Amino acid sequence: MEVVNSFMTWILKNRIGQIENFRKQPFRIQKNIFDELIENGKSTEFGEKYGFEHINSYEEFAKQVPIHDYEQLKPYIEKTMMGTQNVIWSTDIEWFSKSSGTTSSRSKYIPVSLESLEDCHFKGGKDMLSIYVNNYPDSKLFTGKNLTIGGSLAKNPLSETSDSHVGDISAVIMHNMPLWAQFARTPSLEVALMGEWESKIERMAYEVKDENVISISGVPTWTIVLLQKILEITGAKNILEVWPNLEVFFHGAVAFGPYKNLFKELIPSEKMRYMETYNASEGFFGIQDQPNSDELLLMLDYGIFYEFIPMDEWDKENPKVIPLWEVELNKNYALIITTNAGLWRYKIGDTIKFTDTDPYRFRISGRTKHFINAFGEEVIVENAERAVQTAADATKATITNFTAAPVYFGDSKSKGAHEWVVEFQTFPDDEKVFCEVLDNTLREINSDYDAKRYKDLALSPPKIHLVNSGVFQKWLKSKDKLGGQNKVPRLSNTREYLDEVLTFIEN
């Protein structure tokens, strides 16, 4: 295995020179990507509609093609899912990544072309490994297995007679991985792609506990659930007793900070490394390329052309949109992408702040809306408002205000949850039913929340404080924010607001 480790490390390090190239020539690389995307889009239905044949510059592109959200691209995507090709991209699309939905859609279906698989998602994974072994020459990464925690696949619901499939992006990637990558990972593909999470975690735990696991890749939430199950069935005190050679956790999807102490409890080693990536259904965008910094390097040669909307322009009817070469440091931007899967000037919903422009490094600063995404559940304000109103209607209650925030994992045996403060003018006629309807409605309208809540595997039932009218007014008054323009934040991914409001309940 040492020979394999040395060979694979040598192969991967060869990519570092190409990464250095886009670090040094970001604008040339992005210009080349732009030209390739326009050329590929010319013959598509979308390209013909917006006159790609006559687009010869970024300025013309920005003038002719509007910014799109999912609902605006949805008709093109659904037409592709129903079997029509060359709608948004020039090659056939047979894979669709299922992602958390919008106000009117329970789930989004993001097209995944062959080009985006090969030149974006796979390339991002290889670059993650390349940067890692370059930063840590003593790594034994390829002397054992990579534990990959992924989602599941299903037939395309809009065209069950076709060969196309939908699923979590992790499942799409795993199903299409090259043979060498399949050999290096665990568990088996059959178990990795199971859809029923309780059985899946159980089978994964039994299948991987005796492997020589060197690295783990996944979302912190599900990784914790799996590690806790492994400790339960092995009786081990910590994961190092199970996998003494474990050296790195590659993570993404949610902020890692709240989980770090828990991982240190589960994996008590100062040598354990943590490396963040920024990848999503829509593409692979960033990699933590410095061992002692949480900044992410913007990956510029993955078939994605980047644009940005300053957040102070976000709510305007015609917001200012700028290319990479016009961004400023420490300014909050909404991310806009054009990709090699047919997402044209697409609002992904994330916000970032650049920390460096030589090379382009950034931190994820949040979402374009209030949200809770502490565990990968992506609950947005629209979800929360609908759930609260449905619960109120079911129990003849009148609501005046509410806010919610996450309850993070407290120790290696605990689970996360959501905590709510809901203020009433008229209390529910059955408080238990109110809480159940709120939770169940969220599960019905948000597939990611439902997955985390399934049999309480990753999220416990929400903790809901039902309070009399006036609590939020007292809180706003204490902050000198009484008035029509000052609103209670519906959702927050931190506990800053909620903890303050709770003090007014206790007092």
Short mmCIF file of C-alpha atoms in Angstrom, two decimals:
data_model
loop_
_atom_site.label_atom_id
_atom_site.label_comp_id
_atom_site.label_asym_id
_atom_site.label_seq_id
_atom_site.Cartn_x
_atom_site.Cartn_y
_atom_site.Cartn_z
CA MET A 1 0.00 0.00 0.00
CA GLU A 2 2.96 2.34 0.53
CA VAL A 3 3.81 2.00 -3.18
CA VAL A 4 0.21 2.83 -4.11
CA ASN A 5 0.26 5.79 -1.73
CA SER A 6 3.47 7.16 -3.23
CA PHE A 7 2.24 6.70 -6.80
CA MET A 8 -1.15 8.33 -6.19
CA THR A 9 0.46 11.22 -4.32
CA TRP A 10 2.84 11.81 -7.23
CA ILE A 11 -0.02 11.75 -9.75
CA LEU A 12 -2.12 14.20 -7.76
CA LYS A 13 0.70 16.65 -7.15
CA ASN A 14 1.04 17.13 -10.91
CA ARG A 15 -2.21 19.11 -10.84
CA ILE A 16 -0.75 21.75 -8.50
CA GLY A 17 0.93 23.50 -11.45
CA GLN A 18 -2.43 23.97 -13.19
CA ILE A 19 -3.96 25.35 -9.99
CA GLU A 20 -1.07 27.80 -9.78
CA ASN A 21 -1.85 28.85 -13.35
CA PHE A 22 -5.39 30.02 -12.57
CA ARG A 23 -4.17 31.61 -9.35
CA LYS A 24 -1.82 33.77 -11.43
CA GLN A 25 -4.07 34.33 -14.46
CA PRO A 26 -7.64 34.41 -13.11
CA PHE A 27 -9.09 36.77 -15.72
CA ARG A 28 -7.69 34.89 -18.71
CA ILE A 29 -9.01 31.60 -17.32
CA GLN A 30 -12.47 33.07 -16.66
CA LYS A 31 -12.54 34.66 -20.13
CA ASN A 32 -11.75 31.27 -21.70
CA ILE A 33 -14.50 29.62 -19.63
CA PHE A 34 -16.95 32.33 -20.70
CA ASP A 35 -16.16 31.85 -24.40
CA GLU A 36 -16.57 28.05 -24.12
CA LEU A 37 -19.92 28.37 -22.36
CA ILE A 38 -21.32 30.79 -24.94
CA GLU A 39 -20.13 28.56 -27.79
CA ASN A 40 -21.79 25.50 -26.22
CA GLY A 41 -25.00 27.41 -25.59
CA LYS A 42 -25.47 28.87 -29.08
CA SER A 43 -27.43 25.94 -30.51
CA THR A 44 -29.64 25.42 -27.45
CA GLU A 45 -33.22 26.59 -27.09
CA PHE A 46 -32.08 28.96 -24.35
CA GLY A 47 -29.19 30.28 -26.43
CA GLU A 48 -31.39 30.94 -29.44
CA LYS A 49 -33.92 32.80 -27.29
CA TYR A 50 -31.27 35.14 -25.90
CA GLY A 51 -29.22 35.59 -29.07
CA PHE A 52 -26.01 33.80 -28.08
CA GLU A 53 -25.00 33.85 -31.74
CA HIS A 54 -24.45 37.60 -31.43
CA ILE A 55 -22.76 37.63 -28.02
CA ASN A 56 -19.06 38.38 -28.36
CA SER A 57 -18.26 39.91 -24.99
CA TYR A 58 -19.18 39.76 -21.33
CA GLU A 59 -20.84 43.16 -21.63
CA GLU A 60 -23.17 41.88 -24.37
CA PHE A 61 -23.94 38.77 -22.32
CA ALA A 62 -24.83 40.86 -19.26
CA LYS A 63 -27.05 43.09 -21.38
CA GLN A 64 -28.92 40.32 -23.24
CA VAL A 65 -29.31 37.56 -20.64
CA PRO A 66 -31.26 38.28 -17.43
CA ILE A 67 -30.43 36.97 -13.97
CA HIS A 68 -32.45 33.82 -13.20
CA ASP A 69 -33.66 32.13 -10.05
CA TYR A 70 -34.79 28.50 -9.97
CA GLU A 71 -38.44 29.24 -10.70
CA GLN A 72 -37.41 31.12 -13.86
CA LEU A 73 -35.19 28.26 -15.08
CA LYS A 74 -37.61 25.57 -13.94
CA PRO A 75 -39.57 25.34 -17.25
CA TYR A 76 -36.33 24.66 -19.16
CA ILE A 77 -35.16 22.12 -16.57
CA GLU A 78 -38.50 20.28 -16.49
CA LYS A 79 -38.59 20.16 -20.29
CA THR A 80 -35.15 18.53 -20.18
CA MET A 81 -36.30 16.10 -17.48
CA MET A 82 -39.24 15.10 -19.68
CA GLY A 83 -36.81 14.01 -22.39
CA THR A 84 -36.19 17.01 -24.65
CA GLN A 85 -32.48 17.68 -25.10
CA ASN A 86 -30.54 20.73 -26.27
CA VAL A 87 -32.81 22.97 -24.19
CA ILE A 88 -30.29 24.55 -21.82
CA TRP A 89 -27.10 22.65 -22.72
CA SER A 90 -25.66 21.24 -25.93
CA THR A 91 -25.08 17.65 -24.76
CA ASP A 92 -27.61 15.19 -23.36
CA ILE A 93 -28.41 15.52 -19.65
CA GLU A 94 -29.42 12.29 -17.90
CA TRP A 95 -28.67 13.19 -14.28
CA PHE A 96 -30.40 15.69 -12.02
CA SER A 97 -29.33 16.60 -8.52
CA LYS A 98 -32.18 16.90 -6.04
CA SER A 99 -31.77 19.88 -3.76
CA SER A 100 -33.80 21.69 -1.11
CA GLY A 101 -36.75 23.48 -2.65
CA THR A 102 -38.13 26.96 -3.17
CA THR A 103 -41.33 28.51 -1.89
CA SER A 104 -43.42 26.78 -4.58
CA SER A 105 -41.37 23.59 -5.04
CA ARG A 106 -40.62 20.98 -2.37
CA SER A 107 -37.37 20.10 -4.13
CA LYS A 108 -35.24 21.62 -6.86
CA TYR A 109 -33.82 19.48 -9.66
CA ILE A 110 -30.46 20.76 -10.85
CA PRO A 111 -29.16 19.46 -14.20
CA VAL A 112 -25.84 17.60 -14.08
CA SER A 113 -24.25 17.27 -17.52
CA LEU A 114 -21.37 14.97 -18.39
CA GLU A 115 -19.17 18.07 -18.61
CA SER A 116 -20.12 19.24 -15.14
CA LEU A 117 -19.46 15.77 -13.74
CA GLU A 118 -16.05 15.42 -15.37
CA ASP A 119 -14.79 19.01 -15.42
CA CYS A 120 -16.35 20.29 -12.21
CA HIS A 121 -17.43 17.74 -9.60
CA PHE A 122 -14.81 15.04 -10.29
CA LYS A 123 -12.13 17.65 -10.90
CA GLY A 124 -13.01 19.34 -7.62
CA GLY A 125 -12.67 16.07 -5.74
CA LYS A 126 -9.29 15.36 -7.31
CA ASP A 127 -8.09 18.89 -6.61
CA MET A 128 -9.14 18.56 -2.98
CA LEU A 129 -6.89 15.50 -2.72
CA SER A 130 -4.10 17.20 -4.70
CA ILE A 131 -4.05 20.22 -2.39
CA TYR A 132 -4.23 17.99 0.67
CA VAL A 133 -1.27 15.75 -0.22
CA ASN A 134 0.71 18.80 -1.34
CA ASN A 135 0.11 20.47 2.03
CA TYR A 136 0.79 17.28 4.00
CA PRO A 137 3.62 15.32 2.33
CA ASP A 138 3.58 12.79 5.19
CA SER A 139 -0.03 11.78 4.43
CA LYS A 140 -0.88 8.08 4.21
CA LEU A 141 -4.15 8.86 2.43
CA PHE A 142 -3.99 5.95 0.00
CA THR A 143 -2.91 3.23 2.41
CA GLY A 144 -6.56 2.62 3.36
CA LYS A 145 -10.13 3.60 2.54
CA ASN A 146 -12.07 6.84 2.22
CA LEU A 147 -15.42 6.66 4.01
CA THR A 148 -17.97 8.48 1.88
CA ILE A 149 -21.38 9.35 3.26
CA GLY A 150 -23.75 10.09 0.43
CA GLY A 151 -27.41 10.26 -0.47
CA SER A 152 -29.62 8.13 -2.68
CA LEU A 153 -30.84 7.88 -6.28
CA ALA A 154 -34.28 7.44 -7.84
CA LYS A 155 -35.82 7.30 -11.29
CA ASN A 156 -36.63 10.63 -12.88
CA PRO A 157 -40.19 11.39 -11.61
CA LEU A 158 -41.06 13.34 -14.78
CA SER A 159 -39.98 10.61 -17.20
CA GLU A 160 -40.04 7.15 -15.67
CA THR A 161 -39.52 5.47 -19.05
CA SER A 162 -36.18 7.23 -19.62
CA ASP A 163 -32.75 6.26 -18.33
CA SER A 164 -32.38 9.52 -16.42
CA HIS A 165 -32.14 9.66 -12.63
CA VAL A 166 -32.41 12.14 -9.79
CA GLY A 167 -30.66 12.12 -6.42
CA ASP A 168 -28.38 13.91 -4.01
CA ILE A 169 -25.30 15.24 -5.78
CA SER A 170 -23.14 12.95 -3.64
CA ALA A 171 -25.07 9.94 -4.94
CA VAL A 172 -24.83 11.11 -8.56
CA ILE A 173 -21.07 11.51 -8.16
CA MET A 174 -20.59 8.13 -6.46
CA HIS A 175 -22.62 6.28 -9.08
CA ASN A 176 -20.48 7.74 -11.88
CA MET A 177 -17.07 7.54 -10.18
CA PRO A 178 -14.16 6.00 -12.10
CA LEU A 179 -13.11 2.49 -11.07
CA TRP A 180 -9.99 3.59 -9.18
CA ALA A 181 -12.04 5.88 -6.97
CA GLN A 182 -14.63 3.15 -6.29
CA PHE A 183 -11.85 0.81 -5.19
CA ALA A 184 -10.53 3.37 -2.70
CA ARG A 185 -13.83 4.09 -0.96
CA THR A 186 -16.16 2.42 1.53
CA PRO A 187 -18.96 1.33 2.10
CA SER A 188 -20.14 -0.66 -0.91
CA LEU A 189 -22.10 1.27 -3.51
CA GLU A 190 -25.22 -0.73 -2.67
CA VAL A 191 -25.16 0.48 0.94
CA ALA A 192 -23.90 3.99 0.14
CA LEU A 193 -26.90 4.66 -2.14
CA MET A 194 -29.60 3.25 0.13
CA GLY A 195 -32.54 5.60 0.58
CA GLU A 196 -33.87 4.54 3.99
CA TRP A 197 -31.55 6.35 6.37
CA GLU A 198 -32.06 4.36 9.58
CA SER A 199 -31.21 1.06 7.87
CA LYS A 200 -28.48 2.79 5.88
CA ILE A 201 -26.67 4.13 8.96
CA GLU A 202 -26.93 0.71 10.63
CA ARG A 203 -25.57 -1.16 7.61
CA MET A 204 -22.87 1.41 6.99
CA ALA A 205 -21.69 1.15 10.58
CA TYR A 206 -21.37 -2.63 10.44
CA GLU A 207 -19.76 -2.57 7.00
CA VAL A 208 -17.12 0.09 7.67
CA LYS A 209 -16.17 -0.57 11.31
CA ASP A 210 -13.54 -3.17 10.38
CA GLU A 211 -12.08 -1.24 7.44
CA ASN A 212 -8.82 0.70 7.60
CA VAL A 213 -10.44 4.12 7.21
CA ILE A 214 -7.92 6.91 6.60
CA SER A 215 -10.28 9.71 5.55
CA ILE A 216 -13.94 10.64 5.78
CA SER A 217 -15.90 12.76 3.30
CA GLY A 218 -19.35 14.06 4.08
CA VAL A 219 -21.71 16.47 5.77
CA PRO A 220 -20.93 16.92 9.50
CA THR A 221 -24.51 16.12 10.53
CA TRP A 222 -24.72 12.63 9.05
CA THR A 223 -21.08 11.90 9.85
CA ILE A 224 -21.80 12.45 13.54
CA VAL A 225 -24.83 10.14 13.40
CA LEU A 226 -22.72 7.42 11.78
CA LEU A 227 -19.79 7.80 14.18
CA GLN A 228 -22.14 7.64 17.15
CA LYS A 229 -23.66 4.43 15.77
CA ILE A 230 -20.20 2.91 15.30
CA LEU A 231 -19.27 3.67 18.91
CA GLU A 232 -22.57 2.15 20.03
CA ILE A 233 -22.07 -1.18 18.24
CA THR A 234 -18.33 -1.51 18.90
CA GLY A 235 -18.31 -0.32 22.50
CA ALA A 236 -15.26 1.81 21.69
CA LYS A 237 -14.62 4.96 23.72
CA ASN A 238 -13.74 7.00 20.64
CA ILE A 239 -13.29 6.59 16.90
CA LEU A 240 -9.51 6.26 17.10
CA GLU A 241 -10.02 2.93 18.85
CA VAL A 242 -11.91 1.83 15.73
CA TRP A 243 -9.76 3.54 13.08
CA PRO A 244 -6.32 4.33 14.54
CA ASN A 245 -5.01 5.56 11.15
CA LEU A 246 -7.78 8.10 10.52
CA GLU A 247 -6.14 11.39 9.54
CA VAL A 248 -8.61 13.76 7.82
CA PHE A 249 -12.27 14.75 7.52
CA PHE A 250 -13.21 16.46 4.24
CA HIS A 251 -16.40 18.38 4.95
CA GLY A 252 -18.83 20.84 3.40
CA ALA A 253 -22.52 21.82 3.06
CA VAL A 254 -22.87 23.47 6.50
CA ALA A 255 -20.65 25.64 8.69
CA PHE A 256 -18.21 23.41 10.57
CA GLY A 257 -17.49 25.67 13.55
CA PRO A 258 -20.34 24.47 15.80
CA TYR A 259 -19.30 20.84 15.26
CA LYS A 260 -15.57 21.13 15.83
CA ASN A 261 -15.54 20.45 19.58
CA LEU A 262 -17.82 17.45 19.13
CA PHE A 263 -15.51 16.00 16.47
CA LYS A 264 -12.57 16.51 18.81
CA GLU A 265 -14.48 14.54 21.43
CA LEU A 266 -15.26 11.75 18.97
CA ILE A 267 -11.76 11.81 17.45
CA PRO A 268 -9.40 12.94 20.25
CA SER A 269 -6.21 13.49 18.28
CA GLU A 270 -4.20 16.66 17.72
CA LYS A 271 -3.02 15.10 14.45
CA MET A 272 -6.56 14.87 13.03
CA ARG A 273 -7.04 17.29 10.14
CA TYR A 274 -10.15 19.03 8.85
CA MET A 275 -10.45 20.39 5.32
CA GLU A 276 -13.41 22.35 4.01
CA THR A 277 -14.83 22.37 0.51
CA TYR A 278 -17.60 24.46 -1.00
CA ASN A 279 -19.53 22.19 -3.31
CA ALA A 280 -23.24 21.98 -4.04
CA SER A 281 -25.70 20.51 -6.50
CA GLU A 282 -24.93 23.42 -8.84
CA GLY A 283 -21.16 22.98 -8.85
CA PHE A 284 -17.87 22.80 -7.01
CA PHE A 285 -16.72 26.30 -6.10
CA GLY A 286 -14.02 26.41 -3.45
CA ILE A 287 -11.38 24.46 -1.53
CA GLN A 288 -9.54 25.29 1.68
CA ASP A 289 -6.02 25.43 0.27
CA GLN A 290 -4.08 26.66 3.32
CA PRO A 291 -3.64 24.43 6.40
CA ASN A 292 -3.93 27.25 8.93
CA SER A 293 -6.70 29.34 7.39
CA ASP A 294 -10.41 28.73 6.87
CA GLU A 295 -10.41 30.78 3.66
CA LEU A 296 -11.48 29.00 0.49
CA LEU A 297 -9.72 29.26 -2.86
CA LEU A 298 -12.16 30.08 -5.67
CA MET A 299 -11.72 27.34 -8.29
CA LEU A 300 -11.73 29.12 -11.64
CA ASP A 301 -11.27 26.38 -14.26
CA TYR A 302 -14.27 24.13 -13.55
CA GLY A 303 -16.53 25.29 -16.37
CA ILE A 304 -18.18 27.96 -14.21
CA PHE A 305 -18.26 31.67 -14.98
CA TYR A 306 -18.72 33.80 -11.87
CA GLU A 307 -20.64 37.02 -11.31
CA PHE A 308 -21.62 38.81 -8.12
CA ILE A 309 -24.38 41.07 -6.83
CA PRO A 310 -23.40 43.40 -3.95
CA MET A 311 -25.85 42.63 -1.16
CA ASP A 312 -26.77 46.29 -0.80
CA GLU A 313 -28.12 45.96 -4.37
CA TRP A 314 -29.90 42.64 -3.82
CA ASP A 315 -33.44 43.91 -3.28
CA LYS A 316 -33.34 46.40 -6.15
CA GLU A 317 -35.38 45.75 -9.29
CA ASN A 318 -32.26 46.01 -11.47
CA PRO A 319 -29.31 45.26 -9.19
CA LYS A 320 -25.75 45.95 -10.22
CA VAL A 321 -24.01 42.74 -11.30
CA ILE A 322 -20.23 42.58 -11.55
CA PRO A 323 -17.68 40.08 -12.89
CA LEU A 324 -14.82 38.65 -10.84
CA TRP A 325 -12.37 41.39 -11.84
CA GLU A 326 -14.50 44.07 -10.17
CA VAL A 327 -15.01 42.54 -6.71
CA GLU A 328 -13.75 44.25 -3.55
CA LEU A 329 -12.41 42.77 -0.35
CA ASN A 330 -14.69 42.18 2.66
CA LYS A 331 -17.84 43.13 0.80
CA ASN A 332 -20.87 40.84 0.94
CA TYR A 333 -21.82 39.45 -2.49
CA ALA A 334 -24.58 37.17 -3.71
CA LEU A 335 -23.08 34.50 -5.94
CA ILE A 336 -24.27 34.27 -9.57
CA ILE A 337 -23.08 31.36 -11.72
CA THR A 338 -23.17 30.31 -15.36
CA THR A 339 -22.23 26.64 -15.67
CA ASN A 340 -21.41 23.80 -18.05
CA ALA A 341 -24.72 22.17 -17.06
CA GLY A 342 -26.92 24.93 -18.46
CA LEU A 343 -27.46 27.18 -15.46
CA TRP A 344 -27.34 30.64 -17.03
CA ARG A 345 -26.75 33.63 -14.73
CA TYR A 346 -28.24 31.60 -11.90
CA LYS A 347 -28.79 32.92 -8.38
CA ILE A 348 -27.49 30.11 -6.21
CA GLY A 349 -28.67 31.80 -2.99
CA ASP A 350 -25.33 31.92 -1.17
CA THR A 351 -23.36 34.99 -0.15
CA ILE A 352 -19.58 35.24 0.10
CA LYS A 353 -16.93 37.76 1.13
CA PHE A 354 -13.55 37.93 -0.57
CA THR A 355 -10.59 37.94 1.78
CA ASP A 356 -7.95 38.09 -0.95
CA THR A 357 -7.76 38.81 -4.67
CA ASP A 358 -4.27 37.43 -5.34
CA PRO A 359 -5.31 34.66 -5.50
CA TYR A 360 -9.09 34.88 -5.09
CA ARG A 361 -9.96 33.54 -1.66
CA PHE A 362 -13.23 33.95 0.22
CA ARG A 363 -15.43 32.89 3.09
CA ILE A 364 -19.07 31.85 2.85
CA SER A 365 -21.00 34.59 4.64
CA GLY A 366 -24.51 33.20 4.52
CA ARG A 367 -27.61 33.03 2.38
CA THR A 368 -29.51 35.72 0.53
CA LYS A 369 -32.44 35.14 2.88
CA HIS A 370 -32.82 34.39 6.58
CA PHE A 371 -32.43 30.67 7.02
CA ILE A 372 -31.47 27.77 9.26
CA ASN A 373 -28.92 25.43 7.70
CA ALA A 374 -27.02 24.17 10.74
CA PHE A 375 -27.51 20.52 9.78
CA GLY A 376 -28.00 20.68 6.01
CA GLU A 377 -31.78 21.20 6.30
CA GLU A 378 -31.92 24.57 4.50
CA VAL A 379 -35.10 25.87 6.13
CA ILE A 380 -35.98 29.26 4.65
CA VAL A 381 -38.34 31.92 5.95
CA GLU A 382 -41.08 30.93 3.53
CA ASN A 383 -40.98 27.36 4.93
CA ALA A 384 -41.16 28.60 8.51
CA GLU A 385 -44.00 31.04 7.92
CA ARG A 386 -46.09 28.43 6.15
CA ALA A 387 -45.50 25.86 8.91
CA VAL A 388 -46.40 28.30 11.69
CA GLN A 389 -49.53 29.48 9.91
CA THR A 390 -50.67 25.93 9.18
CA ALA A 391 -50.20 25.00 12.84
CA ALA A 392 -52.09 28.10 13.95
CA ASP A 393 -54.99 27.37 11.60
CA ALA A 394 -55.18 23.79 12.85
CA THR A 395 -55.43 24.89 16.49
CA LYS A 396 -57.45 28.12 16.17
CA ALA A 397 -54.48 30.18 17.35
CA THR A 398 -53.53 33.76 16.51
CA ILE A 399 -49.81 34.39 16.13
CA THR A 400 -48.14 37.76 16.60
CA ASN A 401 -44.49 36.86 16.02
CA PHE A 402 -41.89 34.11 16.05
CA THR A 403 -38.21 33.36 15.67
CA ALA A 404 -36.20 30.15 15.46
CA ALA A 405 -32.59 29.01 15.65
CA PRO A 406 -30.63 25.76 15.87
CA VAL A 407 -29.76 23.78 18.97
CA TYR A 408 -26.32 22.42 18.17
CA PHE A 409 -24.97 19.04 19.21
CA GLY A 410 -23.97 19.30 22.87
CA ASP A 411 -21.86 16.16 23.15
CA SER A 412 -21.04 12.97 21.28
CA LYS A 413 -24.38 11.36 22.22
CA SER A 414 -26.73 14.27 21.59
CA LYS A 415 -28.63 15.34 18.48
CA GLY A 416 -29.38 18.69 16.98
CA ALA A 417 -32.77 20.36 16.95
CA HIS A 418 -34.56 23.62 16.21
CA GLU A 419 -35.72 25.89 19.00
CA TRP A 420 -38.61 28.29 18.47
CA VAL A 421 -40.20 31.16 20.34
CA VAL A 422 -43.76 31.66 19.07
CA GLU A 423 -45.81 34.56 20.41
CA PHE A 424 -49.60 34.38 20.55
CA GLN A 425 -52.48 36.76 20.81
CA THR A 426 -54.73 33.69 21.11
CA PHE A 427 -53.12 30.49 22.34
CA PRO A 428 -53.67 27.15 20.54
CA ASP A 429 -56.54 25.07 21.79
CA ASP A 430 -54.06 22.18 21.89
CA GLU A 431 -50.38 23.11 22.32
CA LYS A 432 -49.12 19.59 21.56
CA VAL A 433 -51.02 19.51 18.27
CA PHE A 434 -49.64 22.95 17.36
CA CYS A 435 -46.07 21.70 17.78
CA GLU A 436 -46.74 18.49 15.85
CA VAL A 437 -48.41 20.29 12.94
CA LEU A 438 -45.57 22.82 12.71
CA ASP A 439 -42.98 20.03 12.59
CA ASN A 440 -44.97 17.86 10.16
CA THR A 441 -45.67 20.78 7.82
CA LEU A 442 -41.97 21.58 7.62
CA ARG A 443 -41.32 17.94 6.79
CA GLU A 444 -43.94 18.02 4.04
CA ILE A 445 -42.64 21.15 2.32
CA ASN A 446 -38.87 20.74 2.82
CA SER A 447 -37.33 17.43 1.78
CA ASP A 448 -33.96 18.16 3.40
CA TYR A 449 -35.57 18.92 6.77
CA ASP A 450 -37.63 15.75 6.42
CA ALA A 451 -34.51 13.67 5.79
CA LYS A 452 -32.82 15.00 8.92
CA ARG A 453 -35.98 14.49 11.02
CA TYR A 454 -36.57 10.94 9.75
CA LYS A 455 -36.88 8.76 12.88
CA ASP A 456 -35.05 11.54 14.78
CA LEU A 457 -31.77 10.37 13.22
CA ALA A 458 -30.08 13.76 12.88
CA LEU A 459 -32.65 16.21 14.23
CA SER A 460 -34.77 15.77 17.33
CA PRO A 461 -38.32 17.19 17.41
CA PRO A 462 -38.33 20.99 17.67
CA LYS A 463 -38.40 22.66 21.06
CA ILE A 464 -41.12 25.31 20.93
CA HIS A 465 -41.72 28.02 23.53
CA LEU A 466 -45.31 29.31 23.39
CA VAL A 467 -45.38 32.80 24.91
CA ASN A 468 -47.79 35.67 25.49
CA SER A 469 -47.87 38.68 23.21
CA GLY A 470 -45.39 41.40 24.16
CA VAL A 471 -42.15 39.43 24.52
CA PHE A 472 -40.73 40.50 21.16
CA GLN A 473 -41.76 44.09 21.72
CA LYS A 474 -39.77 44.13 24.97
CA TRP A 475 -36.79 42.66 23.15
CA LEU A 476 -36.95 45.24 20.34
CA LYS A 477 -37.33 48.03 22.88
CA SER A 478 -34.22 46.85 24.72
CA LYS A 479 -32.29 47.23 21.46
CA ASP A 480 -33.89 50.62 20.70
CA LYS A 481 -35.51 49.10 17.63
CA LEU A 482 -39.19 49.70 18.17
CA GLY A 483 -40.87 50.93 15.00
CA GLY A 484 -42.32 49.76 11.72
CA GLN A 485 -39.00 49.35 9.92
CA ASN A 486 -37.56 47.04 12.59
CA LYS A 487 -38.61 43.42 12.32
CA VAL A 488 -37.98 40.30 14.33
CA PRO A 489 -35.65 37.98 12.36
CA ARG A 490 -37.75 34.93 11.55
CA LEU A 491 -34.79 32.56 11.28
CA SER A 492 -31.13 32.70 12.15
CA ASN A 493 -28.34 30.17 11.77
CA THR A 494 -26.86 31.40 15.05
CA ARG A 495 -28.48 31.68 18.47
CA GLU A 496 -27.72 35.38 18.87
CA TYR A 497 -31.33 36.58 18.58
CA LEU A 498 -33.01 33.59 20.17
CA ASP A 499 -30.87 33.59 23.30
CA GLU A 500 -31.61 37.28 23.82
CA VAL A 501 -35.36 36.73 23.39
CA LEU A 502 -35.29 33.79 25.83
CA THR A 503 -34.00 36.08 28.58
CA PHE A 504 -37.20 38.13 28.29
CA ILE A 505 -39.28 34.98 28.76
CA GLU A 506 -37.31 33.94 31.82
CA ASN A 507 -37.54 37.42 33.31
#
